[in-house]
Amino acid sequence: MRLVFLGAPGVGKGTQADRVTAQFGWPKISTGDLLREAVRNKTALGLEAKKSMDAGKLVPDNVVIGMVRTKLAESLCGKGFILDGFPRTVQQAEELNGILAGSGIDLDRVINFRVSRQDVVHRLSGRRSCPKCQSVFHVDFAAPKVSGLCDRCGEALVQRSDDKPETIEARLKVYDEQTAPLIAYYEAKQKLSDLDGSGAPGHVYDRLASVLRGLGAK
Ligand code: AMP
């Protein structure tokens, strides 16, 4: 199944995409993860992207689209994929249509995760990640066994620089202005399914899996 996971930062798209990948086998393509990897590896693309990411702004469309084009090429012949965090602008959505149409395929569904603004801010500000193995924790909802240390590899956990309060505000503003219009865009194409993203990850996953099974996922 070819899916897009849409929603504000912090709604849990990445966490749910990992679960869906584990259950159904469709690979997750997360532009945020790909960009953070490029930043860690200090590639030219990473150095360019870092400025926008640290400011809570979107990385320029041409940079992100080039990256997705390469990554998607690996998944187009497979059983499907989950795009997490892409598209984030109408231009990106149009480019995606073009890439898929070029291979004679289309998206099956866009899942729009809905969570209250208050919950989103709480989820983002408490998120901590491991700089070594990339595991993600939350100070309240998914605390590590030893405070501040990664359960998997013991490394000291860090807060993503774009999860600091000022940057969270900027990211949510960018979402409202540039990404939220995609809801109407995909609704008009009759591709959108709304999903209540509130509550524990397991409960959200149960709702999501039932939507996907309703769409024929096995
Ligand atoms: P995320 O992990 O999806 O919240 O992404 C982290 C940051 O990476 C965002 O705040 C943007 O700066 C950048 N980014 C991720 N995906 C995109 C995209 N599709 N278009 C532009 N910038 C992106």
mmCIF file of C-alpha atoms and ligand atoms in Angstrom:
data_model
loop_
_atom_site.group_PDB
_atom_site.id
_atom_site.type_symbol
_atom_site.label_atom_id
_atom_site.label_comp_id
_atom_site.label_asym_id
_atom_site.label_seq_id
_atom_site.Cartn_x
_atom_site.Cartn_y
_atom_site.Cartn_z
ATOM 1 C CA MET A 1 0.000 0.000 0.000
ATOM 2 C CA ARG A 2 1.281 3.496 -0.860
ATOM 3 C CA LEU A 3 0.585 5.881 1.976
ATOM 4 C CA VAL A 4 1.286 9.431 3.091
ATOM 5 C CA PHE A 5 1.198 10.223 6.822
ATOM 6 C CA LEU A 6 0.137 13.853 7.210
ATOM 7 C CA GLY A 7 -0.084 15.939 10.376
ATOM 8 C CA ALA A 8 1.579 18.583 12.520
ATOM 9 C CA PRO A 9 4.995 17.921 14.059
ATOM 10 C CA GLY A 10 4.570 15.777 17.169
ATOM 11 C CA VAL A 11 1.343 14.007 16.188
ATOM 12 C CA GLY A 12 3.125 10.638 16.195
ATOM 13 C CA LYS A 13 3.471 9.989 12.453
ATOM 14 C CA GLY A 14 6.987 8.561 12.782
ATOM 15 C CA THR A 15 6.139 6.279 15.702
ATOM 16 C CA GLN A 16 3.068 4.927 13.914
ATOM 17 C CA ALA A 17 4.939 4.526 10.632
ATOM 18 C CA ASP A 18 7.526 2.340 12.433
ATOM 19 C CA ARG A 19 4.735 0.134 13.773
ATOM 20 C CA VAL A 20 3.066 -0.160 10.380
ATOM 21 C CA THR A 21 6.415 -1.043 8.775
ATOM 22 C CA ALA A 22 6.971 -3.762 11.397
ATOM 23 C CA GLN A 23 3.465 -5.193 10.866
ATOM 24 C CA PHE A 24 2.886 -4.816 7.124
ATOM 25 C CA GLY A 25 6.432 -4.526 5.736
ATOM 26 C CA TRP A 26 6.071 -1.311 3.722
ATOM 27 C CA PRO A 27 9.240 0.761 4.209
ATOM 28 C CA LYS A 28 9.039 4.159 5.906
ATOM 29 C CA ILE A 29 10.505 7.096 4.018
ATOM 30 C CA SER A 30 10.920 9.923 6.524
ATOM 31 C CA THR A 31 12.319 13.143 5.098
ATOM 32 C CA GLY A 32 13.079 14.371 8.656
ATOM 33 C CA ASP A 33 15.164 11.219 9.353
ATOM 34 C CA LEU A 34 16.932 11.467 5.981
ATOM 35 C CA LEU A 35 17.748 15.137 6.588
ATOM 36 C CA ARG A 36 19.018 14.489 10.141
ATOM 37 C CA GLU A 37 21.228 11.704 8.753
ATOM 38 C CA ALA A 38 22.641 14.135 6.171
ATOM 39 C CA VAL A 39 23.282 16.682 8.948
ATOM 40 C CA ARG A 40 25.073 14.042 11.069
ATOM 41 C CA ASN A 41 27.190 13.007 8.086
ATOM 42 C CA LYS A 42 27.940 16.689 7.342
ATOM 43 C CA THR A 43 27.137 16.249 3.637
ATOM 44 C CA ALA A 44 26.685 19.372 1.480
ATOM 45 C CA LEU A 45 22.918 18.765 1.525
ATOM 46 C CA GLY A 46 23.016 18.314 5.324
ATOM 47 C CA LEU A 47 24.931 21.545 5.874
ATOM 48 C CA GLU A 48 22.427 23.443 3.716
ATOM 49 C CA ALA A 49 19.406 21.819 5.390
ATOM 50 C CA LYS A 50 20.669 22.408 8.949
ATOM 51 C CA LYS A 51 20.095 26.175 8.809
ATOM 52 C CA SER A 52 16.397 25.762 7.963
ATOM 53 C CA MET A 53 15.888 22.889 10.405
ATOM 54 C CA ASP A 54 17.426 24.729 13.359
ATOM 55 C CA ALA A 55 15.157 27.692 12.630
ATOM 56 C CA GLY A 56 12.062 25.459 12.467
ATOM 57 C CA LYS A 57 11.588 26.317 8.779
ATOM 58 C CA LEU A 58 11.098 23.989 5.838
ATOM 59 C CA VAL A 59 14.138 22.916 3.869
ATOM 60 C CA PRO A 60 13.813 24.243 0.282
ATOM 61 C CA ASP A 61 11.492 22.129 -1.913
ATOM 62 C CA ASN A 62 14.146 21.360 -4.550
ATOM 63 C CA VAL A 63 16.484 19.856 -1.913
ATOM 64 C CA VAL A 64 13.785 17.667 -0.359
ATOM 65 C CA ILE A 65 12.206 16.609 -3.650
ATOM 66 C CA GLY A 66 15.586 15.476 -5.052
ATOM 67 C CA MET A 67 16.162 13.406 -1.920
ATOM 68 C CA VAL A 68 12.700 11.795 -2.044
ATOM 69 C CA ARG A 69 13.000 11.053 -5.758
ATOM 70 C CA THR A 70 16.171 9.015 -5.106
ATOM 71 C CA LYS A 71 14.727 7.222 -2.098
ATOM 72 C CA LEU A 72 11.368 6.467 -3.734
ATOM 73 C CA ALA A 73 13.091 4.919 -6.744
ATOM 74 C CA GLU A 74 14.164 2.086 -4.394
ATOM 75 C CA SER A 75 10.560 1.452 -3.254
ATOM 76 C CA LEU A 76 8.458 1.994 -6.379
ATOM 77 C CA CYS A 77 8.598 -1.645 -7.484
ATOM 78 C CA GLY A 78 7.945 -3.022 -3.995
ATOM 79 C CA LYS A 79 4.707 -3.692 -2.119
ATOM 80 C CA GLY A 80 4.370 -0.062 -1.090
ATOM 81 C CA PHE A 81 5.805 2.663 1.145
ATOM 82 C CA ILE A 82 4.888 5.128 3.872
ATOM 83 C CA LEU A 83 5.890 8.730 3.306
ATOM 84 C CA ASP A 84 6.359 10.327 6.736
ATOM 85 C CA GLY A 85 6.696 14.116 6.725
ATOM 86 C CA PHE A 86 6.490 14.437 2.928
ATOM 87 C CA PRO A 87 4.840 16.187 1.146
ATOM 88 C CA ARG A 88 4.739 19.280 3.350
ATOM 89 C CA THR A 89 3.774 21.841 0.703
ATOM 90 C CA VAL A 90 1.387 21.816 -2.244
ATOM 91 C CA GLN A 91 4.394 22.068 -4.576
ATOM 92 C CA GLN A 92 5.881 18.921 -3.021
ATOM 93 C CA ALA A 93 2.508 17.163 -3.442
ATOM 94 C CA GLU A 94 2.403 18.114 -7.124
ATOM 95 C CA GLU A 95 5.976 16.860 -7.614
ATOM 96 C CA LEU A 96 5.062 13.607 -5.883
ATOM 97 C CA ASN A 97 2.113 13.122 -8.248
ATOM 98 C CA GLY A 98 4.514 13.580 -11.161
ATOM 99 C CA ILE A 99 7.063 11.071 -9.791
ATOM 100 C CA LEU A 100 4.373 8.434 -9.173
ATOM 101 C CA ALA A 101 2.582 9.057 -12.473
ATOM 102 C CA GLY A 102 5.926 8.584 -14.227
ATOM 103 C CA SER A 103 5.882 4.996 -12.905
ATOM 104 C CA GLY A 104 2.173 4.527 -13.647
ATOM 105 C CA ILE A 105 1.143 4.416 -9.981
ATOM 106 C CA ASP A 106 -0.808 6.546 -7.513
ATOM 107 C CA LEU A 107 -1.108 6.983 -3.761
ATOM 108 C CA ASP A 108 -3.633 4.673 -2.091
ATOM 109 C CA ARG A 109 -4.353 6.884 0.921
ATOM 110 C CA VAL A 110 -3.294 9.928 2.912
ATOM 111 C CA ILE A 111 -3.760 9.468 6.660
ATOM 112 C CA ASN A 112 -4.311 12.772 8.442
ATOM 113 C CA PHE A 113 -3.329 12.481 12.126
ATOM 114 C CA ARG A 114 -5.333 14.818 14.370
ATOM 115 C CA VAL A 115 -4.094 15.761 17.850
ATOM 116 C CA SER A 116 -4.897 18.880 19.932
ATOM 117 C CA ARG A 117 -2.344 21.708 19.804
ATOM 118 C CA GLN A 118 -1.775 21.408 23.555
ATOM 119 C CA ASP A 119 -0.915 17.691 23.269
ATOM 120 C CA VAL A 120 1.386 18.312 20.318
ATOM 121 C CA VAL A 121 3.413 20.875 22.300
ATOM 122 C CA HIS A 122 3.605 18.482 25.288
ATOM 123 C CA ARG A 123 4.727 15.588 23.072
ATOM 124 C CA LEU A 124 7.417 17.642 21.311
ATOM 125 C CA SER A 125 8.820 19.390 24.367
ATOM 126 C CA GLY A 126 9.223 16.114 26.305
ATOM 127 C CA ARG A 127 10.770 14.167 23.424
ATOM 128 C CA ARG A 128 14.356 12.956 23.949
ATOM 129 C CA SER A 129 16.444 10.999 21.483
ATOM 130 C CA CYS A 130 19.609 8.992 21.454
ATOM 131 C CA PRO A 131 22.325 10.585 19.292
ATOM 132 C CA LYS A 132 23.969 7.151 18.829
ATOM 133 C CA CYS A 133 21.181 4.661 17.938
ATOM 134 C CA GLN A 134 18.371 7.213 17.214
ATOM 135 C CA SER A 135 15.909 5.604 19.706
ATOM 136 C CA VAL A 136 13.215 8.037 20.797
ATOM 137 C CA PHE A 137 11.840 8.472 24.344
ATOM 138 C CA HIS A 138 9.519 10.854 26.166
ATOM 139 C CA VAL A 139 10.084 12.193 29.679
ATOM 140 C CA ASP A 140 6.443 11.474 30.641
ATOM 141 C CA PHE A 141 5.007 8.907 28.215
ATOM 142 C CA ALA A 142 7.983 6.689 27.371
ATOM 143 C CA ALA A 143 10.640 7.424 29.969
ATOM 144 C CA PRO A 144 13.931 5.490 29.747
ATOM 145 C CA LYS A 145 14.616 2.994 32.576
ATOM 146 C CA VAL A 146 17.526 5.145 33.808
ATOM 147 C CA SER A 147 16.708 8.844 33.577
ATOM 148 C CA GLY A 148 18.592 10.561 30.748
ATOM 149 C CA LEU A 149 20.179 7.379 29.344
ATOM 150 C CA CYS A 150 19.227 5.327 26.295
ATOM 151 C CA ASP A 151 17.703 1.910 27.141
ATOM 152 C CA ARG A 152 19.217 0.327 24.056
ATOM 153 C CA CYS A 153 22.809 1.567 24.067
ATOM 154 C CA GLY A 154 23.333 3.548 27.295
ATOM 155 C CA GLU A 155 24.214 6.816 25.521
ATOM 156 C CA ALA A 156 23.153 10.131 27.142
ATOM 157 C CA LEU A 157 19.855 11.277 25.627
ATOM 158 C CA VAL A 158 19.519 14.720 24.038
ATOM 159 C CA GLN A 159 16.677 17.036 23.117
ATOM 160 C CA ARG A 160 16.458 17.668 19.369
ATOM 161 C CA SER A 161 17.516 21.263 18.766
ATOM 162 C CA ASP A 162 14.226 21.859 16.934
ATOM 163 C CA ASP A 163 12.192 20.572 19.916
ATOM 164 C CA LYS A 164 13.146 23.655 22.009
ATOM 165 C CA PRO A 165 10.120 25.896 22.835
ATOM 166 C CA GLU A 166 10.905 28.792 20.418
ATOM 167 C CA THR A 167 11.492 26.392 17.533
ATOM 168 C CA ILE A 168 8.363 24.350 18.290
ATOM 169 C CA GLU A 169 6.328 27.538 17.904
ATOM 170 C CA ALA A 170 8.001 28.320 14.565
ATOM 171 C CA ARG A 171 7.426 24.752 13.296
ATOM 172 C CA LEU A 172 3.728 24.843 14.191
ATOM 173 C CA LYS A 173 3.334 28.177 12.399
ATOM 174 C CA VAL A 174 5.009 26.697 9.307
ATOM 175 C CA TYR A 175 2.665 23.707 9.543
ATOM 176 C CA ASP A 176 -0.437 25.941 9.709
ATOM 177 C CA GLU A 177 0.678 28.096 6.781
ATOM 178 C CA GLN A 178 2.336 25.640 4.419
ATOM 179 C CA THR A 179 1.312 22.067 5.273
ATOM 180 C CA ALA A 180 -2.279 22.284 6.565
ATOM 181 C CA PRO A 181 -3.546 23.293 3.062
ATOM 182 C CA LEU A 182 -2.694 19.723 2.010
ATOM 183 C CA ILE A 183 -5.702 18.491 3.995
ATOM 184 C CA ALA A 184 -8.112 20.222 1.586
ATOM 185 C CA TYR A 185 -5.847 19.283 -1.351
ATOM 186 C CA TYR A 186 -6.082 15.535 -0.666
ATOM 187 C CA GLU A 187 -9.717 15.770 0.429
ATOM 188 C CA ALA A 188 -10.555 17.175 -2.995
ATOM 189 C CA LYS A 189 -8.797 14.165 -4.534
ATOM 190 C CA GLN A 190 -10.822 11.860 -2.225
ATOM 191 C CA LYS A 191 -7.631 10.399 -0.813
ATOM 192 C CA LEU A 192 -7.884 11.572 2.805
ATOM 193 C CA SER A 193 -8.705 9.535 5.924
ATOM 194 C CA ASP A 194 -8.796 11.391 9.239
ATOM 195 C CA LEU A 195 -7.315 9.594 12.231
ATOM 196 C CA ASP A 196 -7.692 10.495 15.905
ATOM 197 C CA GLY A 197 -4.036 10.553 17.037
ATOM 198 C CA SER A 198 -4.746 11.217 20.715
ATOM 199 C CA GLY A 199 -3.876 8.815 23.518
ATOM 200 C CA ALA A 200 -1.260 6.109 23.924
ATOM 201 C CA PRO A 201 0.675 4.893 20.843
ATOM 202 C CA GLY A 202 -0.885 1.417 21.140
ATOM 203 C CA HIS A 203 -4.407 2.830 21.016
ATOM 204 C CA VAL A 204 -3.596 5.063 18.043
ATOM 205 C CA TYR A 205 -2.076 2.063 16.285
ATOM 206 C CA ASP A 206 -5.229 -0.030 16.823
ATOM 207 C CA ARG A 207 -7.305 2.733 15.162
ATOM 208 C CA LEU A 208 -4.796 3.076 12.335
ATOM 209 C CA ALA A 209 -4.557 -0.672 11.684
ATOM 210 C CA SER A 210 -8.329 -0.863 11.472
ATOM 211 C CA VAL A 211 -8.388 1.962 8.877
ATOM 212 C CA LEU A 212 -5.654 0.175 6.876
ATOM 213 C CA ARG A 213 -7.459 -3.189 7.044
ATOM 214 C CA GLY A 214 -10.607 -1.388 5.859
ATOM 215 C CA LEU A 215 -8.562 -0.321 2.842
ATOM 216 C CA GLY A 216 -7.606 -3.922 2.143
ATOM 217 C CA ALA A 217 -4.231 -4.149 3.906
ATOM 218 C CA LYS A 218 -3.196 -7.692 4.892
HETATM 219 P P1 AMP B 1 10.366 16.113 11.083
HETATM 220 O O1 AMP B 1 11.271 15.139 11.753
HETATM 221 O O2 AMP B 1 9.491 15.472 10.037
HETATM 222 O O3 AMP B 1 9.584 16.936 12.069
HETATM 223 O O4 AMP B 1 11.301 17.134 10.264
HETATM 224 C C1 AMP B 1 12.277 17.908 10.926
HETATM 225 C C2 AMP B 1 12.646 19.099 10.059
HETATM 226 O O5 AMP B 1 13.177 18.638 8.808
HETATM 227 C C3 AMP B 1 11.489 20.009 9.676
HETATM 228 O O6 AMP B 1 11.199 20.979 10.676
HETATM 229 C C4 AMP B 1 12.041 20.662 8.400
HETATM 230 O O7 AMP B 1 13.020 21.645 8.692
HETATM 231 C C5 AMP B 1 12.766 19.485 7.750
HETATM 232 N N1 AMP B 1 11.870 18.727 6.844
HETATM 233 C C6 AMP B 1 11.408 17.452 7.019
HETATM 234 N N2 AMP B 1 10.609 17.087 6.002
HETATM 235 C C7 AMP B 1 10.545 18.147 5.161
HETATM 236 C C8 AMP B 1 9.857 18.406 3.950
HETATM 237 N N3 AMP B 1 9.052 17.484 3.375
HETATM 238 N N4 AMP B 1 10.033 19.620 3.362
HETATM 239 C C9 AMP B 1 10.828 20.561 3.911
HETATM 240 N N5 AMP B 1 11.489 20.389 5.074
HETATM 241 C C10 AMP B 1 11.361 19.197 5.697
#
